[in-house]
Amino acid sequence: MSGEGLIAEPRAVHQSVGHARLKELMHRGTEFLGCEVAIMGGAMSWISERHLVSAISNAGGFGVIACGAMTPELLDTEIAETKVRTQRPFGVNLITMHPQLSDLVDVCTRHGVGHVVLAGGLPPGWAIEKIKASGAKLMAFAPALALAKKLMRSSADAIVIEGMEAGGHIGPVSTTVLAQEILPHVSHDIPVFIAGGIGRGEAVAAYLEMGAVGVQLGTRFVCSTECIAHANFKKAFLRASARDAIPSVQIDPRLPVIPVRALKNREMEKFSAKQREVADLLDSGQIEMAEAQLQIEHYWAGALRRAVIEGDVETGSVMAGQSVGMVTREEPVAEIIRELVDEAAAALESRG
Ligand SMILES: Cc1cc2nc3c(=O)[nH]c(=O)nc-3n(C[C@H](O)[C@H](O)[C@H](O)COP(=O)(O)O)c2cc1C
């Protein structure tokens, strides 16, 4: 479905002062991404594949493929299949701890992917250089002001601030606090996208007014018609409220695990058992810390797959952000984007 005219060439109903103001506020973001609306579909492992990514880009937003634990061959196919479905720009999200990161960057380069998002910790210098040398724009996550400045010095092209309201792996600080801490100091020098806890356009408008050039949403797109997540996964989203999306608990201080926000279910108990098992291997010297962390990440990838693909929402991980309570029906991506745009425009217009 084409999203042409969402804010660029509005139809009668969209010809409002609010839409014009929104277009202005998103201008740096849309220029940077090469799309119509500076709304990124945050990469979600197993979920952000060819169908959802192309639907978001075709609707005027910016889809991002989640590489997750894919091999270079699988990523190659996913990018090729996405290109078949959209002529518009989309990005690829790579996890820095992936053992074949360099090969994955090569795959993106071969396909001429315009934007690479590096997730999962501060990106290594060689990866930044390699991506930039390919001509792609590099985006990375800044979980604190000092890290945002460090990324600017390392010549990242844009940063994403993601607060702890988000679904999936999270940091300890909320989106609103990160936005206040980081935006005033860097937003003039580098485009900043805000993620985590955004469910409605009013919040999009507010972050743009604070200096962001765009936003990134994950949770809101899970129940889109085009999303391939299992019906059980979508049903769990439709039933849940904000308080059901809780962070995982770290049970052993010697094993620092990045918390994951997901809907509470029996899987949470399994994760505690997994942490104990990995902590024991670490204690007995059978594995090093890096291997321990990789085992935890593989655990998550498997648990998320069980829920998303197989529909096992009891013992699989139903990763979801706190905005899950604002997901009330299954609808096409283009509708979701249009709602967000109209809500943001109405909020801006009401400022007078
Ligand atoms: C099910 C799920 C899986 C996710 N997987 C990834 C991932 O593989 N890589 C990544 O950088 N972010 C991942 N995220 C985070 C999203 O890209 C996005 O930043 C986040 O969902 C935004 O917050 P929101 O959920 O409040 O909209 C995931 C989020 C969810 C809900």
Coordinates of N, CA, C and O in Angstrom, one line a residue, residues 3-88:
G3 N 1.9 5.1 0.7 CA 1.6 6.1 1.7 C 1.8 7.5 1.1 O 1.9 8.4 1.8
E4 N 1.9 7.5 -0.2 CA 2.2 8.8 -0.9 C 1.2 9.9 -0.4 O 0.0 9.7 -0.3
G5 N 1.7 11.0 -0.1 CA 0.9 12.1 0.3 C 0.5 12.2 1.7 O -0.4 12.9 2.1
L6 N 1.2 11.3 2.6 CA 0.8 11.3 4.0 C 1.0 12.7 4.6 O 0.2 13.2 5.3
I7 N 2.2 13.3 4.3 CA 2.3 14.7 4.7 C 2.9 15.6 3.6 O 2.8 16.8 3.6
A8 N 3.5 14.9 2.6 CA 4.2 15.7 1.5 C 3.2 16.4 0.6 O 3.2 17.6 0.5
E9 N 2.2 15.7 0.1 CA 1.2 16.3 -0.8 C -0.2 16.0 -0.2 O -0.9 15.1 -0.7
P10 N -0.6 16.6 0.9 CA -1.8 16.2 1.6 C -3.0 16.3 0.8 O -3.2 17.2 0.0
R11 N -3.9 15.3 1.1 CA -5.2 15.4 0.5 C -6.0 16.4 1.3 O -5.6 16.8 2.4
A12 N -7.2 16.7 0.9 CA -8.0 17.8 1.5 C -8.0 17.7 3.0 O -7.7 18.6 3.7
V13 N -8.3 16.4 3.5 CA -8.5 16.2 4.9 C -7.2 16.5 5.7 O -7.2 16.8 6.9
H14 N -6.1 16.4 5.0 CA -4.8 16.6 5.6 C -4.2 18.0 5.5 O -3.1 18.2 5.9
Q15 N -4.9 18.8 4.7 CA -4.3 20.2 4.5 C -4.5 21.0 5.7 O -5.4 21.9 5.8
S16 N -3.8 20.8 6.7 CA -3.9 21.6 7.9 C -2.6 22.2 8.3 O -1.6 21.8 7.9
V17 N -2.7 23.2 9.2 CA -1.6 23.9 9.7 C -0.7 22.9 10.4 O 0.5 22.9 10.4
G18 N -1.4 22.0 11.1 CA -0.7 20.9 11.9 C 0.2 20.0 11.0 O 1.3 19.7 11.4
H19 N -0.4 19.6 9.9 CA 0.4 18.7 9.0 C 1.6 19.5 8.4 O 2.7 18.9 8.3
A20 N 1.4 20.8 8.1 CA 2.5 21.5 7.6 C 3.6 21.7 8.6 O 4.8 21.6 8.3
R21 N 3.2 21.9 9.9 CA 4.1 22.1 11.0 C 4.9 20.8 11.2 O 6.1 20.7 11.4
L22 N 4.1 19.7 11.1 CA 4.7 18.3 11.3 C 5.8 18.1 10.2 O 6.9 17.6 10.5
K23 N 5.4 18.4 9.0 CA 6.4 18.2 7.9 C 7.7 19.0 8.1 O 8.8 18.5 7.9
E24 N 7.5 20.2 8.6 CA 8.6 21.1 8.9 C 9.5 20.5 10.0 O 10.7 20.4 9.9
L25 N 8.8 20.0 11.1 CA 9.6 19.4 12.2 C 10.3 18.1 11.9 O 11.3 17.8 12.4
M26 N 9.7 17.4 10.9 CA 10.3 16.1 10.5 C 11.3 16.3 9.4 O 11.9 15.3 8.9
H27 N 11.5 17.5 8.9 CA 12.2 17.7 7.6 C 13.6 17.1 7.7 O 14.0 16.3 6.8
R28 N 14.4 17.4 8.8 CA 15.7 16.8 8.8 C 15.7 15.3 8.9 O 16.5 14.6 8.3
G29 N 14.7 14.7 9.5 CA 14.6 13.3 9.6 C 14.2 12.6 8.3 O 14.8 11.6 7.9
T30 N 13.3 13.3 7.6 CA 12.9 12.7 6.3 C 14.0 12.8 5.2 O 14.2 11.9 4.4
E31 N 14.7 13.9 5.3 CA 15.9 14.1 4.4 C 16.9 13.0 4.7 O 17.5 12.5 3.8
F32 N 17.1 12.8 6.0 CA 18.2 11.9 6.4 C 17.8 10.4 5.9 O 18.6 9.7 5.4
L33 N 16.5 10.1 6.1 CA 16.1 8.7 5.8 C 15.7 8.5 4.4 O 15.7 7.4 3.8
G34 N 15.4 9.6 3.7 CA 14.9 9.5 2.3 C 13.5 9.0 2.2 O 13.1 8.3 1.2
C35 N 12.7 9.3 3.2 CA 11.3 8.9 3.2 C 10.4 10.1 3.4 O 10.8 11.2 3.6
E36 N 9.1 9.8 3.5 CA 8.1 10.9 3.6 C 7.8 11.3 5.1 O 7.4 12.4 5.4
V37 N 7.8 10.3 5.9 CA 7.4 10.5 7.3 C 8.5 10.0 8.2 O 8.9 8.8 8.0
A38 N 9.1 10.8 9.1 CA 10.2 10.3 9.9 C 9.8 9.4 11.0 O 10.1 9.7 12.2
I39 N 9.1 8.3 10.6 CA 8.8 7.3 11.6 C 9.5 6.0 11.2 O 9.2 5.5 10.1
M40 N 10.4 5.6 12.0 CA 11.1 4.3 11.7 C 10.4 3.1 12.4 O 9.9 3.2 13.5
G41 N 10.3 2.0 11.7 CA 9.9 0.8 12.3 C 11.1 0.1 12.9 O 11.9 -0.4 12.3
G42 N 11.1 0.2 14.2 CA 12.3 -0.3 15.0 C 12.4 -1.8 14.6 O 11.5 -2.6 14.6
A43 N 13.7 -2.2 14.4 CA 14.0 -3.6 14.0 C 13.6 -4.5 15.2 O 13.9 -4.3 16.3
M44 N 12.8 -5.5 14.9 CA 12.4 -6.5 15.9 C 12.8 -7.9 15.4 O 12.3 -8.3 14.3
S45 N 13.6 -8.6 16.1 CA 14.1 -9.9 15.6 C 12.9 -10.9 15.3 O 11.9 -10.9 16.1
W46 N 13.0 -11.6 14.3 CA 11.9 -12.5 13.7 C 10.7 -11.8 13.2 O 10.0 -12.4 12.4
I47 N 10.5 -10.6 13.6 CA 9.3 -9.8 13.2 C 9.6 -8.9 12.0 O 8.8 -8.8 11.0
S48 N 10.7 -8.1 12.1 CA 11.0 -7.1 11.1 C 11.7 -7.8 9.9 O 12.9 -7.7 9.8
E49 N 10.9 -8.5 9.1 CA 11.4 -9.2 7.9 C 10.7 -8.5 6.7 O 10.1 -7.5 6.8
R50 N 10.9 -9.2 5.6 CA 10.6 -8.6 4.3 C 9.2 -7.9 4.3 O 9.0 -6.8 3.7
H51 N 8.2 -8.6 4.9 CA 6.8 -8.1 4.7 C 6.5 -6.8 5.5 O 6.0 -5.9 5.0
L52 N 6.9 -6.9 6.8 CA 6.7 -5.7 7.6 C 7.6 -4.5 7.2 O 7.1 -3.4 7.1
V53 N 8.8 -4.8 6.9 CA 9.8 -3.8 6.5 C 9.3 -3.1 5.2 O 9.2 -1.8 5.2
S54 N 8.9 -3.9 4.2 CA 8.5 -3.2 3.0 C 7.2 -2.5 3.2 O 7.0 -1.4 2.6
A55 N 6.3 -3.0 4.0 CA 5.0 -2.3 4.3 C 5.2 -1.0 4.9 O 4.6 0.0 4.5
I56 N 6.2 -0.9 5.8 CA 6.4 0.4 6.5 C 7.0 1.4 5.5 O 6.6 2.5 5.4
S57 N 8.0 0.9 4.7 CA 8.6 1.8 3.7 C 7.6 2.2 2.7 O 7.5 3.4 2.3
N58 N 6.8 1.3 2.2 CA 5.7 1.6 1.2 C 4.7 2.6 1.8 O 4.1 3.3 1.0
A59 N 4.5 2.6 3.1 CA 3.5 3.5 3.7 C 4.1 4.9 4.0 O 3.5 5.7 4.6
G60 N 5.3 5.1 3.6 CA 5.9 6.4 3.7 C 6.9 6.5 4.9 O 7.6 7.5 5.1
G61 N 6.9 5.5 5.8 CA 7.8 5.4 6.9 C 9.2 4.8 6.5 O 9.5 4.8 5.3
F62 N 9.9 4.3 7.5 CA 11.2 3.8 7.2 C 11.3 2.4 7.9 O 11.5 2.3 9.1
G63 N 11.3 1.3 7.1 CA 11.4 0.0 7.6 C 12.8 -0.4 7.9 O 13.7 0.1 7.1
V64 N 13.0 -1.2 8.9 CA 14.4 -1.7 9.2 C 14.4 -3.2 9.4 O 13.7 -3.7 10.3
I65 N 15.2 -3.9 8.6 CA 15.3 -5.4 8.8 C 16.0 -5.7 10.1 O 17.1 -5.1 10.3
A66 N 15.5 -6.6 10.9 CA 16.3 -7.1 12.0 C 17.1 -8.3 11.7 O 16.5 -9.3 11.4
C67 N 18.4 -8.1 11.6 CA 19.3 -9.2 11.3 C 19.3 -10.2 12.4 O 19.3 -11.4 12.1
G68 N 19.3 -9.8 13.6 CA 19.3 -10.7 14.8 C 20.5 -11.7 14.6 O 21.6 -11.3 14.4
A69 N 20.1 -13.0 14.7 CA 21.1 -14.0 14.7 C 21.2 -14.6 13.3 O 21.9 -15.7 13.1
M70 N 20.7 -13.9 12.2 CA 20.7 -14.5 10.9 C 22.2 -14.7 10.4 O 23.0 -13.9 10.8
T71 N 22.4 -15.7 9.5 CA 23.7 -15.8 8.9 C 23.8 -14.8 7.8 O 22.7 -14.3 7.3
P72 N 25.0 -14.5 7.2 CA 25.1 -13.6 6.1 C 24.2 -14.1 4.9 O 23.6 -13.2 4.2
E73 N 24.1 -15.4 4.7 CA 23.3 -15.9 3.6 C 21.8 -15.5 3.8 O 21.1 -15.1 2.8
L74 N 21.3 -15.7 5.0 CA 19.9 -15.4 5.3 C 19.7 -13.9 5.1 O 18.6 -13.5 4.6
L75 N 20.6 -13.1 5.6 CA 20.4 -11.7 5.5 C 20.4 -11.3 4.0 O 19.6 -10.4 3.6
D76 N 21.3 -11.9 3.2 CA 21.3 -11.6 1.8 C 19.9 -11.8 1.2 O 19.4 -11.0 0.4
T77 N 19.3 -13.0 1.5 CA 18.0 -13.3 0.9 C 17.0 -12.3 1.4 O 16.1 -11.8 0.7
E78 N 17.0 -12.0 2.7 CA 16.0 -11.1 3.3 C 16.1 -9.7 2.6 O 15.0 -9.1 2.3
I79 N 17.3 -9.2 2.4 CA 17.4 -7.9 1.8 C 16.9 -8.0 0.3 O 16.1 -7.1 -0.1
A80 N 17.3 -9.0 -0.4 CA 16.8 -9.2 -1.8 C 15.3 -9.3 -1.8 O 14.7 -8.6 -2.7
E81 N 14.7 -10.0 -0.9 CA 13.2 -10.2 -0.9 C 12.5 -8.9 -0.5 O 11.4 -8.6 -1.0
T82 N 13.2 -8.1 0.3 CA 12.6 -6.8 0.7 C 12.6 -5.9 -0.5 O 11.6 -5.2 -0.8
K83 N 13.7 -5.9 -1.2 CA 13.8 -5.1 -2.4 C 12.8 -5.4 -3.5 O 12.3 -4.5 -4.3
V84 N 12.4 -6.7 -3.5 CA 11.3 -7.1 -4.5 C 10.0 -6.4 -4.1 O 9.2 -6.1 -5.0
R85 N 9.8 -6.2 -2.8 CA 8.5 -5.6 -2.3 C 8.4 -4.1 -2.2 O 7.4 -3.6 -2.0
T86 N 9.6 -3.5 -2.2 CA 9.5 -2.0 -2.1 C 10.7 -1.4 -2.9 O 11.8 -1.9 -3.0
Q87 N 10.3 -0.2 -3.5 CA 11.4 0.5 -4.3 C 11.9 1.6 -3.3 O 12.8 2.4 -3.7
R88 N 11.3 1.7 -2.1 CA 11.7 2.8 -1.2 C 12.8 2.4 -0.3 O 13.1 1.2 -0.1

